[in-house]
PDB file of C-alpha atoms in Angstrom:
ATOM      1  CA  UNK S  19      -2.355  12.069  16.812  1.00  0.00           C
ATOM      2  CA  UNK S  20       1.071  10.561  16.118  1.00  0.00           C
ATOM      3  CA  UNK S  21      -0.527   7.368  14.744  1.00  0.00           C
ATOM      4  CA  UNK S  22      -2.595   9.405  12.269  1.00  0.00           C
ATOM      5  CA  UNK S  23       0.523  11.200  11.067  1.00  0.00           C
ATOM      6  CA  UNK S  24       2.339   7.889  10.718  1.00  0.00           C
ATOM      7  CA  UNK S  25      -0.436   6.258   8.686  1.00  0.00           C
ATOM      8  CA  UNK S  26      -0.738   9.334   6.437  1.00  0.00           C
ATOM      9  CA  UNK S  27       2.728   8.486   5.114  1.00  0.00           C
ATOM     10  CA  UNK S  28       1.289   5.350   3.490  1.00  0.00           C
ATOM     11  CA  UNK S  29      -0.285   5.465   0.047  1.00  0.00           C
ATOM     12  CA  UNK S  30      -2.200   3.045  -2.144  1.00  0.00           C
ATOM     13  CA  UNK S  31      -0.863   1.862  -5.486  1.00  0.00           C
ATOM     14  CA  UNK S  32      -1.601  -1.036  -7.804  1.00  0.00           C
ATOM     15  CA  UNK S  33       0.014  -4.200  -6.507  1.00  0.00           C
ATOM     16  CA  UNK S  34       3.001  -5.691  -8.315  1.00  0.00           C
ATOM     17  CA  UNK S  35       4.330  -9.229  -8.638  1.00  0.00           C
ATOM     18  CA  UNK S  36       7.005  -8.224  -6.107  1.00  0.00           C
ATOM     19  CA  UNK S  37       4.231  -7.371  -3.637  1.00  0.00           C
ATOM     20  CA  UNK S  38       2.733 -10.837  -4.109  1.00  0.00           C
ATOM     21  CA  UNK S  39       6.122 -12.382  -3.287  1.00  0.00           C
ATOM     22  CA  UNK S  40       6.179 -10.344  -0.071  1.00  0.00           C
ATOM     23  CA  UNK S  41       2.561 -11.195   0.697  1.00  0.00           C
ATOM     24  CA  UNK S  42       3.306 -14.918   0.584  1.00  0.00           C
ATOM     25  CA  UNK S  43       5.392 -14.548   3.742  1.00  0.00           C
ATOM     26  CA  UNK S  44       2.534 -12.981   5.730  1.00  0.00           C
ATOM     27  CA  UNK S  45       0.648 -16.299   6.033  1.00  0.00           C
ATOM     28  CA  UNK S  46       2.658 -18.828   8.035  1.00  0.00           C
ATOM     29  CA  UNK S  47      -0.139 -21.358   8.567  1.00  0.00           C
ATOM     30  CA  UNK S  48      -3.382 -22.671   7.139  1.00  0.00           C
ATOM     31  CA  UNK S  49      -5.630 -20.698   9.493  1.00  0.00           C
ATOM     32  CA  UNK S  50      -4.046 -17.337   8.665  1.00  0.00           C
ATOM     33  CA  UNK S  51      -4.430 -17.868   4.922  1.00  0.00           C
ATOM     34  CA  UNK S  52      -8.011 -19.170   5.353  1.00  0.00           C
ATOM     35  CA  UNK S  53      -9.072 -16.097   7.338  1.00  0.00           C
ATOM     36  CA  UNK S  54      -7.593 -13.905   4.618  1.00  0.00           C
ATOM     37  CA  UNK S  55      -8.338 -15.833   1.447  1.00  0.00           C
ATOM     38  CA  UNK S  56     -11.355 -17.959   2.311  1.00  0.00           C
ATOM     39  CA  UNK S  57     -11.964 -21.695   2.552  1.00  0.00           C
ATOM     40  CA  UNK S  58     -10.994 -22.529  -1.031  1.00  0.00           C
ATOM     41  CA  UNK S  59      -7.529 -20.980  -0.755  1.00  0.00           C
ATOM     42  CA  UNK S  60      -5.041 -23.841  -0.944  1.00  0.00           C
ATOM     43  CA  UNK S  61      -2.526 -24.544   1.805  1.00  0.00           C
ATOM     44  CA  UNK S  62       0.279 -25.291   1.711  1.00  0.00           C
ATOM     45  CA  UNK S  63       0.557 -23.012  -1.272  1.00  0.00           C
ATOM     46  CA  UNK S  64       3.111 -22.439  -3.973  1.00  0.00           C
ATOM     47  CA  UNK S  65       3.697 -19.061  -5.568  1.00  0.00           C
ATOM     48  CA  UNK S  66       1.647 -20.276  -8.533  1.00  0.00           C
ATOM     49  CA  UNK S  67      -1.298 -21.596  -6.488  1.00  0.00           C
ATOM     50  CA  UNK S  68      -1.252 -18.473  -4.302  1.00  0.00           C
ATOM     51  CA  UNK S  69      -1.476 -16.149  -7.315  1.00  0.00           C
ATOM     52  CA  UNK S  70      -4.128 -18.347  -8.886  1.00  0.00           C
ATOM     53  CA  UNK S  71      -6.270 -18.513  -5.724  1.00  0.00           C
ATOM     54  CA  UNK S  72      -6.120 -14.752  -5.168  1.00  0.00           C
ATOM     55  CA  UNK S  73      -7.151 -14.295  -8.817  1.00  0.00           C
ATOM     56  CA  UNK S  74      -4.037 -12.257  -9.530  1.00  0.00           C
ATOM     57  CA  UNK S  75      -4.474 -10.318 -12.764  1.00  0.00           C
ATOM     58  CA  UNK S  76      -8.256 -10.777 -12.790  1.00  0.00           C
ATOM     59  CA  UNK S  77      -9.230  -8.681  -9.751  1.00  0.00           C
ATOM     60  CA  UNK S  78      -7.964  -5.155  -9.107  1.00  0.00           C
ATOM     61  CA  UNK S  79      -5.247  -5.573  -6.466  1.00  0.00           C
ATOM     62  CA  UNK S  80      -3.640  -2.831  -4.413  1.00  0.00           C
ATOM     63  CA  UNK S  81      -0.800  -2.435  -1.963  1.00  0.00           C
ATOM     64  CA  UNK S  82      -0.555   0.088   0.833  1.00  0.00           C
ATOM     65  CA  UNK S  83       3.063   1.225   0.703  1.00  0.00           C
ATOM     66  CA  UNK S  84       5.427   3.297   2.789  1.00  0.00           C
ATOM     67  CA  UNK S  85       7.919   5.817   1.406  1.00  0.00           C
ATOM     68  CA  UNK S  86      10.383   2.981   0.695  1.00  0.00           C
ATOM     69  CA  UNK S  87       7.716   1.402  -1.603  1.00  0.00           C
ATOM     70  CA  UNK S  88       7.566  -1.753   0.532  1.00  0.00           C
ATOM     71  CA  UNK S  89       4.083  -3.197   0.827  1.00  0.00           C
ATOM     72  CA  UNK S  90       2.612  -2.841   4.308  1.00  0.00           C
ATOM     73  CA  UNK S  91      -0.948  -3.802   3.387  1.00  0.00           C
ATOM     74  CA  UNK S  92      -2.935  -5.384   0.598  1.00  0.00           C
ATOM     75  CA  UNK S  93      -6.519  -5.459  -0.641  1.00  0.00           C
ATOM     76  CA  UNK S  94      -8.652  -6.163  -3.671  1.00  0.00           C
ATOM     77  CA  UNK S  95     -11.719  -4.530  -5.227  1.00  0.00           C
ATOM     78  CA  UNK S  96     -14.392  -5.868  -7.548  1.00  0.00           C
ATOM     79  CA  UNK S  97     -18.112  -5.568  -8.159  1.00  0.00           C
ATOM     80  CA  UNK S  98     -20.269  -8.168  -6.385  1.00  0.00           C
ATOM     81  CA  UNK S  99     -24.001  -8.120  -5.666  1.00  0.00           C
ATOM     82  CA  UNK S 100     -24.172  -4.636  -7.260  1.00  0.00           C
ATOM     83  CA  UNK S 101     -21.745  -3.281  -4.666  1.00  0.00           C
ATOM     84  CA  UNK S 102     -18.068  -2.389  -4.589  1.00  0.00           C
ATOM     85  CA  UNK S 103     -16.665  -5.380  -2.724  1.00  0.00           C
ATOM     86  CA  UNK S 104     -13.464  -5.121  -0.697  1.00  0.00           C
ATOM     87  CA  UNK S 105     -11.669  -8.436  -0.418  1.00  0.00           C
ATOM     88  CA  UNK S 106      -8.528 -10.079   0.909  1.00  0.00           C
ATOM     89  CA  UNK S 107      -7.638  -7.197   3.192  1.00  0.00           C
ATOM     90  CA  UNK S 108      -4.478  -7.601   5.230  1.00  0.00           C
ATOM     91  CA  UNK S 109      -1.790  -5.589   6.991  1.00  0.00           C
ATOM     92  CA  UNK S 110       1.717  -6.956   7.326  1.00  0.00           C
ATOM     93  CA  UNK S 111       1.839  -8.827  10.667  1.00  0.00           C
ATOM     94  CA  UNK S 112       4.683  -6.709  12.097  1.00  0.00           C
ATOM     95  CA  UNK S 113       2.805  -3.464  11.427  1.00  0.00           C
ATOM     96  CA  UNK S 114      -0.582  -4.348  12.899  1.00  0.00           C
ATOM     97  CA  UNK S 115      -2.158  -2.283  15.675  1.00  0.00           C
ATOM     98  CA  UNK S 116      -0.999   1.064  14.251  1.00  0.00           C
ATOM     99  CA  UNK S 117      -4.097   2.123  12.309  1.00  0.00           C
ATOM    100  CA  UNK S 118      -2.888   0.836   8.949  1.00  0.00           C
ATOM    101  CA  UNK S 119      -5.986  -1.321   8.493  1.00  0.00           C
ATOM    102  CA  UNK S 120      -8.163   1.787   8.647  1.00  0.00           C
ATOM    103  CA  UNK S 121      -5.790   3.599   6.277  1.00  0.00           C
ATOM    104  CA  UNK S 122      -5.895   0.665   3.828  1.00  0.00           C
ATOM    105  CA  UNK S 123      -9.700   0.522   3.857  1.00  0.00           C
ATOM    106  CA  UNK S 124     -10.068   4.309   3.465  1.00  0.00           C
ATOM    107  CA  UNK S 125      -7.751   4.255   0.453  1.00  0.00           C
ATOM    108  CA  UNK S 126      -9.643   1.322  -1.064  1.00  0.00           C
ATOM    109  CA  UNK S 127     -12.957   3.142  -0.544  1.00  0.00           C
ATOM    110  CA  UNK S 128     -11.608   6.094  -2.525  1.00  0.00           C
ATOM    111  CA  UNK S 129     -10.268   3.825  -5.263  1.00  0.00           C
ATOM    112  CA  UNK S 130     -13.524   1.875  -5.467  1.00  0.00           C
ATOM    113  CA  UNK S 131     -15.592   5.039  -5.708  1.00  0.00           C
ATOM    114  CA  UNK S 132     -13.436   6.166  -8.648  1.00  0.00           C
ATOM    115  CA  UNK S 133     -13.667   2.799 -10.456  1.00  0.00           C
ATOM    116  CA  UNK S 134     -17.253   1.659  -9.949  1.00  0.00           C
ATOM    117  CA  UNK S 135     -20.637   3.427 -10.216  1.00  0.00           C
ATOM    118  CA  UNK S 136     -22.186   1.462  -7.325  1.00  0.00           C
ATOM    119  CA  UNK S 137     -24.014   3.133  -4.430  1.00  0.00           C
ATOM    120  CA  UNK S 138     -22.629   0.879  -1.677  1.00  0.00           C
ATOM    121  CA  UNK S 139     -19.490  -0.906  -0.554  1.00  0.00           C
ATOM    122  CA  UNK S 140     -19.467  -4.419   0.868  1.00  0.00           C
ATOM    123  CA  UNK S 141     -17.177  -6.960   2.435  1.00  0.00           C
ATOM    124  CA  UNK S 142     -17.282 -10.284   4.231  1.00  0.00           C
ATOM    125  CA  UNK S 143     -15.585 -10.905   7.578  1.00  0.00           C
ATOM    126  CA  UNK S 144     -15.401 -14.028   9.705  1.00  0.00           C
ATOM    127  CA  UNK S 145     -17.602 -13.659  12.781  1.00  0.00           C
ATOM    128  CA  UNK S 146     -14.715 -14.464  15.135  1.00  0.00           C
ATOM    129  CA  UNK S 147     -12.384 -11.834  13.613  1.00  0.00           C
ATOM    130  CA  UNK S 148     -13.238  -9.184  16.206  1.00  0.00           C
ATOM    131  CA  UNK S 149     -10.291  -6.918  15.348  1.00  0.00           C
ATOM    132  CA  UNK S 150     -11.233  -6.672  11.675  1.00  0.00           C
ATOM    133  CA  UNK S 151     -14.931  -6.269  12.491  1.00  0.00           C
ATOM    134  CA  UNK S 152     -14.151  -3.361  14.847  1.00  0.00           C
ATOM    135  CA  UNK S 153     -12.007  -1.704  12.152  1.00  0.00           C
ATOM    136  CA  UNK S 154     -14.763  -1.944   9.540  1.00  0.00           C
ATOM    137  CA  UNK S 155     -17.481  -0.752  11.908  1.00  0.00           C
ATOM    138  CA  UNK S 156     -15.328   2.238  12.890  1.00  0.00           C
ATOM    139  CA  UNK S 157     -15.300   3.157   9.189  1.00  0.00           C
ATOM    140  CA  UNK S 158     -19.081   3.088   8.884  1.00  0.00           C
ATOM    141  CA  UNK S 159     -19.711  -0.501   7.780  1.00  0.00           C
ATOM    142  CA  UNK S 160     -22.740  -2.202   9.308  1.00  0.00           C
ATOM    143  CA  UNK S 161     -23.808  -5.842   9.405  1.00  0.00           C
ATOM    144  CA  UNK S 162     -26.373  -6.316   6.632  1.00  0.00           C
ATOM    145  CA  UNK S 163     -28.629  -9.133   5.436  1.00  0.00           C
ATOM    146  CA  UNK S 164     -26.554 -11.916   3.948  1.00  0.00           C
ATOM    147  CA  UNK S 165     -26.797 -12.152   0.145  1.00  0.00           C
ATOM    148  CA  UNK S 166     -28.831 -15.171  -0.981  1.00  0.00           C
ATOM    149  CA  UNK S 167     -26.565 -17.932  -2.216  1.00  0.00           C
ATOM    150  CA  UNK S 168     -23.345 -16.420  -0.863  1.00  0.00           C
ATOM    151  CA  UNK S 169     -21.170 -19.015   0.878  1.00  0.00           C
ATOM    152  CA  UNK S 170     -20.236 -19.125   4.572  1.00  0.00           C
ATOM    153  CA  UNK S 171     -23.417 -17.486   5.910  1.00  0.00           C
ATOM    154  CA  UNK S 172     -22.980 -19.346   9.198  1.00  0.00           C
ATOM    155  CA  UNK S 173     -19.321 -18.263   9.552  1.00  0.00           C
ATOM    156  CA  UNK S 174     -19.200 -14.709   8.207  1.00  0.00           C
ATOM    157  CA  UNK S 175     -20.888 -11.357   8.545  1.00  0.00           C
ATOM    158  CA  UNK S 176     -21.753  -9.363   5.433  1.00  0.00           C
ATOM    159  CA  UNK S 177     -21.074  -5.668   5.949  1.00  0.00           C
ATOM    160  CA  UNK S 178     -22.119  -2.720   3.804  1.00  0.00           C
ATOM    161  CA  UNK S 179     -21.895   1.049   3.866  1.00  0.00           C
ATOM    162  CA  UNK S 180     -23.004   3.779   1.458  1.00  0.00           C
ATOM    163  CA  UNK S 181     -20.671   5.353  -1.056  1.00  0.00           C
ATOM    164  CA  UNK S 182     -20.456   9.056  -0.365  1.00  0.00           C
ATOM    165  CA  UNK S 183     -19.874  10.857  -3.647  1.00  0.00           C
ATOM    166  CA  UNK S 184     -18.985  14.535  -3.744  1.00  0.00           C
ATOM    167  CA  UNK S 185     -21.885  16.705  -4.863  1.00  0.00           C
ATOM    168  CA  UNK S 186     -21.246  19.030  -7.807  1.00  0.00           C
ATOM    169  CA  UNK S 187     -21.113  22.732  -6.886  1.00  0.00           C
TER     170      UNK S 187
END
């Protein structure tokens, strides 16, 4: 119960350029940035290439922040394959294992529901990223048929879950 109380202190807000500067430090090697950003993300990166590869300013980007307004997580939302797609999800390395990944995804689900009229959410996850896969499955995501033409079908799972919208009284 203490972990739930701790994660409740974190809130989602639109990401800032300062958050991107912090985010840069969360990826110390090529593999960590590839798992997060995909195979086309450049490494080594510069601040400019990092912002460009994450499509900063073109995709809705959010930070999960603590009371001190320091980013503890990050994620993006956009419409893809007629679904609300969650992308580039990450929790600060020093804060992992405390339920913040679930908190980040729950907040992004709420934000996506408010921004997009789609009936489902989606995301891609590398097949060997067991921790992330377990997090997403615990939140109701299920492995779904891979979208035709989407890259990395042999390396990633495609997960979806319904959007639950409140019914009017």
